[in-house]
Amino acid sequence: MSNMPPEIIIDILSRLPVKPLLRFRCVSKQWRSLIDGNDLIKLHLQHSSRTNSNRTLVVDSIKLFYVDLDSFELLDIGNTRFKPQSVAGSCDGLVLLVFKYDNIVLWNPSTRKLSKLPTPPLEYFRSHSVDHVQERYGLGYDSKHDDYKVVRVVGDSVLLGSISLSSETHIYSLKSNSWKKVQAFPCMLSYGKRWGAYLNGALHTVAYHDVNSSQSIVAFDLGKEEYYEVPKPERSGLNLGLSSVEALGGCLAAVVPGERNSCQIWVMKEYRAKGSWNRLLCFHSPFIEPCIHLCPLAYSKSGEKVLLNYAGMCLNWYNLRNKTVEIACVNGLSASFDATPLDPLFHAEVCVQSLVSPHSPHGSRIG
Amino acid sequence: MARKNRNPVGKNVDPEAQKKKTRTLTLKSSDGQEFSISESAAVLSIAIENMVEDDCAGGVIPLPLVDGGTLARVITYLNKHAEDGASDEEKRKFDEEFVSGMEMGVLFDVVLAANYLDIRGLLREVRRRIADRMKNKSVEWVRKTFHIESDFTPEEEEQMKKEFAWAWEGVDSDVDD
């Protein structure tokens, strides 16, 4: 047999799951450099996204569950143990974990590699009472600079009645392994640790311009490092109240609590096109309490069902055709439609299996 | 042509496409075997299409990088995909069966031929099948199958294995399927 051209080998490798790729680094020096190379990492991500494969779910409960999204089988994460309630975002196979304001970690569960980020600037905490400080974190990819970035907004807590807009935004670049200050978040922070949807090179969140204004969807462009607003769904001239924005199947999705115990998911088919918002589904909670914590996670492989996280209590598949709901069981994770708690009990994040390294090319240079 | 007249005016019937169906080309393999194929099937290969367009065909197209056995397989694929009225579902099923019985060595020959002849669909199908066969295999199996000799020292290899020891769990035996 004649020698296989590298472009064929690289294409074949891009179709493999991460685990055999890590094994096949041992085949030869050429294979190792192909597997560790940027071309394959990108091709592998593209292939996963095109074919909806290599998808997993990270469920942040009393402990961390790592699950194959198609089979719902538990996957091994080795000896890594994390404190609960630390998952703040995910992008291209990297998971952002925030334990304390100065302890932030990037983790790739499929390669089991993790790296601690340098300590972010803490001036804000020195000039403000720590009790009043709200933090919000997000992780995304900046295609303009081929860089992964963590965005952190700190500001006064709205819940405490403060209407102060004073906040600081810092951005961490994996390429430079450093934090820098950028333009402050232009709106008020609402309660919550996560930014919300990463989509199209930007992080998205629901925010208020001031206490009297209605909600907006605010996005932060990771390449330009600028804020912009995204139109929100409207129905016959009425602004719909949103509880969050999420990414679903490559589109922005909005969670719209409805009357009584219903909750709708709207999807913006064409990014930033106001008229392209469409209602995807209407979920009825089994309880009389308003249903605000509903989070759409992913479409099933066939596209027929949507995976929902209901109040952090229960993962379920919503069938779009016959509008039925079935519970999706994760072994070891309690799942039931029990009395609605005030706060979600667990957070679930969709994460693709990838070869993206959580380590900075400038790992030794901290600062 | 009577056939042409039966089509309503304004609907484009490409006389060129009709001609391609009836015109046959001869493909000659590296070991001198000759195969007849309709032009419409042959031009599913971008490389052959270019040769035909450049008119360097001159009746017989020599393919010095493809042996007779492999070329026969490729032609079976091309004929199916050029078949009138074959539905996408039918073609998909054909593709599945077409590659499922092939040994790794044959898949390699076909992938190289598909790459050389630039037949996108076949290339994709065979690459997918190769990846599928590899995913639970050992490093040794891959080296043997791809005819690769390790250029790592045993120490280097041990070190790399240690880094991702869990990736060696659940590997199939080296028996070829």
Tab-separated table of C-alpha atoms in Angstrom, chain A residues 45-301:
chain	number	residue	atom	x	y	z
A	45	LEU	CA	-14.806	20.710	16.103
A	46	GLN	CA	-16.342	21.404	12.685
A	47	HIS	CA	-17.070	17.736	12.136
A	48	SER	CA	-18.695	17.394	15.555
A	49	SER	CA	-20.873	20.422	14.970
A	50	ARG	CA	-21.842	19.387	11.422
A	51	THR	CA	-22.838	15.878	12.447
A	52	ASN	CA	-24.146	16.689	15.945
A	53	SER	CA	-21.720	14.162	17.381
A	54	ASN	CA	-19.394	14.020	20.383
A	55	ARG	CA	-21.912	15.963	22.461
A	56	THR	CA	-21.918	15.637	26.223
A	57	LEU	CA	-23.715	17.154	29.134
A	58	VAL	CA	-21.968	18.450	32.244
A	59	VAL	CA	-24.422	18.381	35.124
A	60	ASP	CA	-23.333	20.423	38.103
A	61	SER	CA	-25.219	18.991	41.085
A	62	ILE	CA	-24.091	17.750	44.513
A	63	LYS	CA	-21.322	16.289	42.413
A	64	LEU	CA	-20.398	16.596	38.773
A	65	PHE	CA	-22.003	14.274	36.249
A	66	TYR	CA	-20.526	13.917	32.793
A	67	VAL	CA	-22.927	12.292	30.376
A	68	ASP	CA	-23.065	11.351	26.696
A	69	LEU	CA	-25.867	13.460	25.248
A	70	ASP	CA	-27.174	10.792	22.864
A	71	SER	CA	-27.069	7.711	25.065
A	72	PHE	CA	-27.232	9.439	28.463
A	73	GLU	CA	-24.550	7.041	29.659
A	74	LEU	CA	-22.216	8.322	32.342
A	75	LEU	CA	-18.705	9.126	31.155
A	76	ASP	CA	-15.636	8.911	33.329
A	77	ILE	CA	-13.854	12.108	34.361
A	78	GLY	CA	-11.120	10.334	36.293
A	79	ASN	CA	-10.177	11.529	39.734
A	80	THR	CA	-11.141	15.144	39.190
A	81	ARG	CA	-13.458	16.397	41.936
A	82	PHE	CA	-14.992	19.832	42.019
A	83	LYS	CA	-17.072	21.762	44.471
A	84	PRO	CA	-20.683	21.986	43.343
A	85	GLN	CA	-22.160	25.108	41.749
A	86	SER	CA	-18.994	26.065	39.975
A	87	VAL	CA	-19.751	25.542	36.268
A	88	ALA	CA	-20.126	28.990	34.712
A	89	GLY	CA	-19.977	28.285	30.995
A	90	SER	CA	-18.672	26.134	28.199
A	91	CYS	CA	-17.315	26.614	24.713
A	92	ASP	CA	-15.719	24.229	22.185
A	93	GLY	CA	-15.142	21.552	24.780
A	94	LEU	CA	-13.732	23.821	27.479
A	95	VAL	CA	-15.687	24.251	30.693
A	96	LEU	CA	-15.305	27.375	32.831
A	97	LEU	CA	-15.325	26.695	36.560
A	98	VAL	CA	-15.475	29.506	39.087
A	99	PHE	CA	-14.894	28.493	42.684
A	100	LYS	CA	-14.142	31.870	44.219
A	101	TYR	CA	-13.448	35.252	42.649
A	102	ASP	CA	-9.746	34.439	42.547
A	103	ASN	CA	-9.979	30.742	41.737
A	104	ILE	CA	-11.000	30.261	38.129
A	105	VAL	CA	-10.280	27.126	36.153
A	106	LEU	CA	-10.604	26.019	32.527
A	107	TRP	CA	-11.251	22.321	32.160
A	108	ASN	CA	-11.529	20.036	29.164
A	109	PRO	CA	-13.419	17.014	30.515
A	110	SER	CA	-12.769	14.918	27.408
A	111	THR	CA	-8.973	15.194	27.671
A	112	ARG	CA	-9.190	15.619	31.483
A	113	LYS	CA	-6.798	18.549	31.276
A	114	LEU	CA	-7.329	21.577	33.438
A	115	SER	CA	-5.552	24.825	34.036
A	116	LYS	CA	-5.965	27.489	36.669
A	117	LEU	CA	-6.186	31.012	35.335
A	118	PRO	CA	-4.026	33.768	36.758
A	119	THR	CA	-5.722	35.757	39.519
A	120	PRO	CA	-7.989	38.411	38.017
A	121	PRO	CA	-7.668	42.050	39.098
A	122	LEU	CA	-9.373	42.517	42.438
A	123	GLU	CA	-9.548	46.345	42.813
A	124	TYR	CA	-13.313	46.289	42.816
A	125	PHE	CA	-13.380	44.059	45.860
A	126	ARG	CA	-11.088	46.433	47.714
A	127	SER	CA	-13.338	49.448	47.187
A	128	HIS	CA	-16.658	47.648	47.686
A	129	SER	CA	-18.053	45.481	50.397
A	130	VAL	CA	-17.696	41.908	49.221
A	131	ASP	CA	-21.245	41.159	50.386
A	132	HIS	CA	-22.680	43.558	47.839
A	133	VAL	CA	-20.664	42.421	44.881
A	134	GLN	CA	-22.250	40.523	42.011
A	135	GLU	CA	-20.074	38.587	39.642
A	136	ARG	CA	-20.880	37.245	36.247
A	137	TYR	CA	-18.702	34.984	34.132
A	138	GLY	CA	-18.743	33.805	30.567
A	139	LEU	CA	-16.485	31.835	28.236
A	140	GLY	CA	-16.347	32.124	24.473
A	141	TYR	CA	-14.253	31.931	21.353
A	142	ASP	CA	-12.925	34.980	19.555
A	143	SER	CA	-12.492	33.863	15.940
A	144	LYS	CA	-10.923	37.167	14.935
A	145	HIS	CA	-7.904	36.461	17.123
A	146	ASP	CA	-8.314	32.671	17.347
A	147	ASP	CA	-8.457	32.963	21.112
A	148	TYR	CA	-10.612	31.733	23.990
A	149	LYS	CA	-11.731	34.455	26.348
A	150	VAL	CA	-13.239	34.603	29.795
A	151	VAL	CA	-15.298	37.669	30.593
A	152	ARG	CA	-15.925	38.727	34.157
A	153	VAL	CA	-18.290	41.494	35.196
A	154	VAL	CA	-18.337	42.603	38.802
A	155	GLY	CA	-20.811	45.119	40.100
A	156	ASP	CA	-23.244	45.960	42.851
A	157	SER	CA	-26.014	43.568	43.494
A	158	VAL	CA	-29.406	44.669	42.230
A	159	LEU	CA	-31.110	42.501	44.776
A	160	LEU	CA	-29.828	44.753	47.525
A	161	GLY	CA	-31.715	47.669	46.075
A	162	SER	CA	-28.700	49.413	44.725
A	163	ILE	CA	-29.317	51.078	41.405
A	164	SER	CA	-25.695	51.837	40.904
A	165	LEU	CA	-24.440	50.975	37.476
A	166	SER	CA	-20.901	50.992	38.651
A	167	SER	CA	-19.301	47.825	37.502
A	168	GLU	CA	-16.057	46.622	36.065
A	169	THR	CA	-15.465	44.236	33.227
A	170	HIS	CA	-12.280	42.291	32.772
A	171	ILE	CA	-11.406	39.946	30.021
A	172	TYR	CA	-8.959	37.087	30.094
A	173	SER	CA	-7.264	35.911	26.920
A	174	LEU	CA	-5.974	32.335	26.850
A	175	LYS	CA	-3.462	33.289	24.165
A	176	SER	CA	-1.799	35.995	26.227
A	177	ASN	CA	-2.640	34.339	29.565
A	178	SER	CA	-3.538	37.689	31.072
A	179	TRP	CA	-6.487	39.792	32.228
A	180	LYS	CA	-7.226	43.280	31.044
A	181	LYS	CA	-9.879	45.825	31.807
A	182	VAL	CA	-12.397	46.623	29.074
A	183	GLN	CA	-15.398	48.935	28.776
A	184	ALA	CA	-17.730	48.407	31.729
A	185	PHE	CA	-20.930	46.434	31.284
A	186	PRO	CA	-23.446	49.104	30.224
A	187	CYS	CA	-26.437	47.740	32.112
A	188	MET	CA	-27.476	46.632	35.520
A	189	LEU	CA	-26.593	43.175	36.623
A	190	SER	CA	-29.357	40.885	37.639
A	191	TYR	CA	-28.834	37.952	39.913
A	192	GLY	CA	-26.856	35.037	38.513
A	193	LYS	CA	-23.366	33.789	38.003
A	194	ARG	CA	-23.524	33.044	34.296
A	195	TRP	CA	-23.620	35.242	31.258
A	196	GLY	CA	-25.862	32.904	29.346
A	197	ALA	CA	-25.565	32.038	25.702
A	198	TYR	CA	-22.277	31.979	23.841
A	199	LEU	CA	-23.110	32.289	20.163
A	200	ASN	CA	-21.561	33.826	17.041
A	201	GLY	CA	-18.455	35.035	18.851
A	202	ALA	CA	-20.430	36.854	21.534
A	203	LEU	CA	-21.780	36.307	25.028
A	204	HIS	CA	-25.438	37.116	25.632
A	205	THR	CA	-27.381	37.945	28.745
A	206	VAL	CA	-30.661	39.498	29.864
A	207	ALA	CA	-30.151	42.878	31.522
A	208	TYR	CA	-31.887	46.118	32.540
A	209	HIS	CA	-30.693	49.561	31.554
A	210	ASP	CA	-32.026	50.962	34.817
A	211	VAL	CA	-34.546	49.985	37.447
A	212	ASN	CA	-37.504	51.364	35.518
A	213	SER	CA	-36.683	50.126	32.082
A	214	SER	CA	-37.726	46.915	30.455
A	215	GLN	CA	-35.333	44.116	29.750
A	216	SER	CA	-32.817	43.949	26.960
A	217	ILE	CA	-30.676	41.236	25.504
A	218	VAL	CA	-27.133	42.525	25.792
A	219	ALA	CA	-24.301	40.886	23.919
A	220	PHE	CA	-20.559	41.291	24.237
A	221	ASP	CA	-18.530	40.782	21.070
A	222	LEU	CA	-15.389	38.893	22.111
A	223	GLY	CA	-13.391	39.954	19.069
A	224	LYS	CA	-14.211	43.680	19.054
A	225	GLU	CA	-14.665	43.744	22.840
A	226	GLU	CA	-17.806	45.834	22.404
A	227	TYR	CA	-21.366	45.600	23.660
A	228	TYR	CA	-24.436	45.576	21.477
A	229	GLU	CA	-28.107	44.905	21.862
A	230	VAL	CA	-29.975	42.035	20.247
A	231	PRO	CA	-33.705	42.477	19.495
A	232	LYS	CA	-35.905	40.442	21.765
A	233	PRO	CA	-39.042	38.510	20.893
A	234	GLU	CA	-42.278	40.461	20.672
A	235	ARG	CA	-45.851	39.449	20.208
A	236	SER	CA	-48.346	41.877	18.738
A	237	GLY	CA	-46.382	44.835	19.981
A	238	LEU	CA	-46.013	43.488	23.492
A	239	ASN	CA	-42.597	43.049	24.963
A	240	LEU	CA	-42.279	39.629	26.452
A	241	GLY	CA	-40.530	39.249	29.777
A	242	LEU	CA	-37.506	37.008	29.570
A	243	SER	CA	-35.943	34.906	32.263
A	244	SER	CA	-32.815	34.011	30.303
A	245	VAL	CA	-31.216	33.619	26.910
A	246	GLU	CA	-29.515	30.409	25.872
A	247	ALA	CA	-27.885	28.935	22.766
A	248	LEU	CA	-29.881	26.160	21.132
A	249	GLY	CA	-28.791	24.414	17.958
A	250	GLY	CA	-26.750	27.385	16.783
A	251	CYS	CA	-29.528	29.913	17.427
A	252	LEU	CA	-30.308	32.267	20.248
A	253	ALA	CA	-33.187	31.004	22.382
A	254	ALA	CA	-35.172	33.045	24.882
A	255	VAL	CA	-36.998	31.662	27.880
A	256	VAL	CA	-40.348	33.455	28.240
A	257	PRO	CA	-42.368	32.667	31.365
A	258	GLY	CA	-46.033	32.689	30.441
A	259	GLU	CA	-49.306	32.747	32.286
A	260	ARG	CA	-49.680	30.566	35.362
A	261	ASN	CA	-47.400	27.551	35.103
A	262	SER	CA	-46.456	27.773	31.449
A	263	CYS	CA	-43.153	28.738	29.963
A	264	GLN	CA	-42.314	29.308	26.341
A	265	ILE	CA	-39.079	28.888	24.457
A	266	TRP	CA	-38.579	31.280	21.535
A	267	VAL	CA	-35.857	30.861	18.941
A	268	MET	CA	-34.274	33.565	16.778
A	269	LYS	CA	-33.753	31.719	13.485
A	270	GLU	CA	-31.699	34.461	11.885
A	271	TYR	CA	-29.253	36.133	14.211
A	272	ARG	CA	-30.158	39.744	15.093
A	273	ALA	CA	-33.214	39.715	12.806
A	274	LYS	CA	-36.125	40.821	14.963
A	275	GLY	CA	-38.740	39.243	12.717
A	276	SER	CA	-37.124	35.833	12.911
A	277	TRP	CA	-38.102	35.174	16.526
A	278	ASN	CA	-40.493	32.234	16.602
A	279	ARG	CA	-42.088	30.309	19.385
A	280	LEU	CA	-40.566	26.837	19.510
A	281	LEU	CA	-42.514	25.279	22.329
A	282	CYS	CA	-44.724	25.900	25.317
A	283	PHE	CA	-43.933	23.872	28.403
A	284	HIS	CA	-46.465	23.355	31.197
A	285	SER	CA	-45.012	22.710	34.588
A	286	PRO	CA	-46.857	20.132	36.684
A	287	PHE	CA	-47.171	22.701	39.468
A	288	ILE	CA	-49.235	25.793	39.936
A	289	GLU	CA	-46.218	27.974	40.662
A	290	PRO	CA	-44.910	30.151	37.846
A	291	CYS	CA	-42.276	28.361	35.843
A	292	ILE	CA	-39.250	30.585	35.367
A	293	HIS	CA	-36.310	28.251	35.553
A	294	LEU	CA	-36.546	26.359	32.325
A	295	CYS	CA	-33.431	25.993	30.269
A	296	PRO	CA	-33.325	24.605	26.705
A	297	LEU	CA	-30.091	22.652	26.220
A	298	ALA	CA	-29.969	20.847	22.884
A	299	TYR	CA	-31.905	19.205	20.096
A	300	SER	CA	-31.860	15.434	19.880
A	301	LYS	CA	-29.755	14.027	17.054
